[in-house]
Amino acid sequence: MTPGAFLPDRDPSFYLLRAHRQPLAANVARAYIEQFTAPGDLVVDPFAASATAARVAVESGRRAIAVESNPLVAFAARLQASPPPPREISVALARWGEVLKEAARLQTHIEQLYASVCAECGDPVIVDYFIHTRELEAPVEKIYQCVTHGSRRDPTNEADRARAAEFQPKGFHYHLIFERIAGRENPHANILRELLKLYTPRNLYALVTLTLKLDTEFRDDPAREILLACLLHALDVGTTLYTTPDALPEREPPEKFVEVNIWRALQTAARGLSEPSALPKLKSAEEVARSRDPAMYVGQGSAHSLLETLGEDTRAALVLSSPARLDPTFWQLSYLWTRWLLGKAASRALEPFLDEKRQRWGWYGSALTTSLNDAAQLIEPEGRAVFAFPAGSHAMIEAVCLAASPVFELQAFAFRPHRGAQATSEFGAVRGDYRVVWSRRESDGMSKPAREVAQDLRRGALAAATNILAARGEPLAYSWLHHSALSQLAREKKLAETLAARLPGRDNAFQFLRREIEAGLKEGYASDLDHWREEGRVLWVRRQSAREFSPLPDRVEQAAREILAETPSLRRVDFDERILSRFPELLTPEIELVELCASAYADLIGDEWHWRQVDVAGELVQARELVKELGERLEFKIGAATQPFDLVWLDEKIVPASSGGELKQASVYEDSHVFLFRPRVDVRALARTRARPLRGVVIVPESQVALTRERLRRAPTLLKPLADAGWEFLRVPFIEMLLASTRPQRAEFALALGLEPALVQGKEQMELF
């Protein structure tokens, strides 16, 4: 693995509570385990969102201990560490479905709650999920499978809406479950009442009905635990916090949400829990520490509890984890679900997290600092700690880096935005994935006055921001500047100084760090930095024309061309990883850019890129002939080109006769349009090449159009220079379209200019055909 290379998440596995805790991907865990440990070494996950790190470690011949303080997450991780055989899981769910409810099978009873008819043929169907809007307080769409007409998405009918209205918000089942989870004199009863409102009355009825049957029919049954895990998944996806089945949950109920079919949710969980094969696990962390063979322990605990349990003689080669984020909504839901599934006693560990004081980043940062200090004591000298996690706010990565600074030294910091994550404000975050590597190293911990530390933070942040703008050679969303600042400040030990700084009053290091980074960049407005603003997007740019690297898209394109030419058939994942190995840490290119660069030279067939055997030079020669023909059809004269142009159109101008008759009327030809034919576009060079007062036209191969469009989107500050220089684009298919017309007109030619010409945006195209 190239040091600092970003490792994409390639783990499609099912994980309980995945949307809330975003567990480590198996391929990411495997790469770091193989890089930083040897067979027999100990790997510790102190924030076990799942059993992934432990499972991968054992499969790789290592020992592993994974603990999590949240009892619900620990339950889910422990069960998925070594689930029952797939047949036992399917049989357990089938037995649950066979239990009688009002003379019908329980499965049938639950599924009939979501019964409807096909909008096309009227046949009975069971809806997979409904779409609701809070404004109408009723389902407005239904998604289902019809035997005859396949997958469907249709508006609900009156019967669908009436069926949903049959279930009362606070009917008998509401009171029954509230009594079960709240009990008497519960100080958090109001929180539980509010959480129960996150379920539609129909889904709450289904969940309570299933719970009652589970209690009566499976109280002492060995299958109870796996059915509880299935019910946990249904409790999660059955809330109204999801805007789509694939979305992350909102922290507040959205205006538009999905109502899933609860039985289908149980089936999804049963299939997912059947995926991993069981691995042998020992009963305690102490047994794993003493073992000489691969073994794992997954359970409830923390780095601190492991320190007390294992003592000073047991040390790990690697701490590998996806730390829990500050998520008050999930903490409250964990409290509800733990009481619902595991009982009141198990939920006591979660009660402190319901305190509003613990729902702020200052508290989170302090708690994380303590946890990472404990985790550091578990690592052998020069051992590594790796955190891999997604985040949608800068507060998370700030807290992690600041908390780690007294006991770890930053080795690598990589970030990659999620697909489609582009919208951002001046200081807003772009949601993405983080890969951060530290080595075990104690800091000096010297305490300095706040003013002195603030000056260092501001200077360092501004220098790092200008560095990353130069290194990537393009305007950037704030996240890139922020992460560059955070990375540089960590390497210069300024974060450790921030944590130890003597701060005034109620200020805390986490607020202080964010404030001073932003202040440092604001100071850059005076000389170095500026913004490009457009709807939904703010990019940071450098004012001065200091020497920069070539734009990142150009370098990624060159790398893609080299890799694909060398290996004409390459799996998409292998291509992606080879690209990422060339652009480590904060040079990591976005997913879309990598794909566009590949598609400029290769075709994606199945899951493989296949090099496209084309004669680009020949294509451009042919394009030149087409432009000549079009010019003649439009009554231009084709002239000899002079550098830097490849072709010229000349237009006839009439010189009128003089009034006295001394000069007769004459016609002359003047340069009108100049053309460039390029295999790819260097946007900066084009902006420096002046066509005006003539009209400049650039033709690139059609395979380069999407990438050229992306280049321009990523370099909006060059749009005006390009326009001032007189340049526009013309695509070969539109030249051919004009030539297909009996009598092409110059007005139609004007409409054909552009990467997205007006000719395809309105009725002009139909008129042309």
Coordinates of N, CA and C in Angstrom, one line a residue, residues 8 43 77 148 191 243 245 280 297 319 328 411 426 453 459-460 479 485 541 556 591 614 617 654 685 757 759 768:
P8 N -10.6 3.1 -0.6 CA -12.1 3.2 -0.7 C -12.8 2.1 0.1
V43 N -4.6 -6.9 17.6 CA -5.3 -5.7 17.0 C -6.5 -5.4 18.0
A77 N -22.6 -6.1 17.4 CA -21.3 -6.5 16.9 C -21.0 -7.9 17.4
T148 N -47.1 -9.5 -12.6 CA -47.3 -9.2 -14.1 C -46.5 -8.1 -14.6
I191 N -38.7 11.7 26.8 CA -37.8 11.4 25.7 C -38.4 10.1 25.0
T243 N -35.3 9.5 4.4 CA -36.0 10.1 3.2 C -36.1 9.1 2.1
P245 N -34.9 4.6 1.3 CA -34.4 3.4 1.9 C -32.8 3.4 2.0
P280 N -14.2 -18.9 15.4 CA -14.1 -19.2 16.8 C -13.8 -17.9 17.6
Y297 N -12.2 -11.5 20.8 CA -13.3 -11.2 21.8 C -14.0 -10.0 21.3
V319 N -4.2 -0.2 16.8 CA -5.5 0.2 17.2 C -6.2 0.6 15.9
P328 N -26.7 12.8 19.3 CA -27.7 12.7 20.3 C -28.9 11.9 19.9
Q411 N 0.8 10.5 10.8 CA 1.5 9.9 9.7 C 0.9 10.1 8.4
E426 N -19.2 29.0 2.4 CA -17.8 29.6 2.6 C -17.0 28.7 3.6
V453 N -0.6 30.8 21.0 CA -1.1 29.6 20.2 C -2.0 30.1 19.1
R459 N -1.3 31.5 11.4 CA -0.3 31.5 10.4 C -0.2 30.1 9.7
G460 N -0.3 29.0 10.5 CA -0.2 27.7 9.9 C -1.4 27.4 9.0
S479 N -13.5 22.4 2.6 CA -13.0 21.2 3.3 C -11.5 20.9 3.0
A485 N -5.0 22.5 6.6 CA -4.6 23.2 7.8 C -4.5 22.3 9.0
V541 N -10.1 30.3 -3.9 CA -9.1 30.5 -5.0 C -8.0 31.4 -4.5
V556 N -4.6 13.6 -13.2 CA -5.3 12.4 -13.1 C -5.6 11.8 -14.5
I591 N -14.4 10.6 -6.8 CA -14.8 9.4 -7.5 C -15.2 9.8 -8.9
V614 N -8.9 3.6 -30.7 CA -9.4 4.7 -31.6 C -8.2 5.4 -32.2
A617 N -5.9 11.0 -33.8 CA -5.4 11.9 -34.8 C -6.3 11.8 -36.1
I654 N -18.7 43.5 -48.1 CA -18.9 44.4 -49.2 C -18.4 45.8 -48.9
A685 N -4.0 27.1 -20.9 CA -3.3 27.5 -22.1 C -4.3 28.1 -23.1
P757 N -24.9 22.6 -26.3 CA -25.4 23.6 -27.1 C -26.9 23.8 -27.0
L759 N -28.9 23.9 -29.2 CA -29.6 23.1 -30.2 C -30.2 21.9 -29.6
L768 N -34.5 21.5 -36.7 CA -33.4 21.2 -37.6 C -33.6 19.8 -38.2

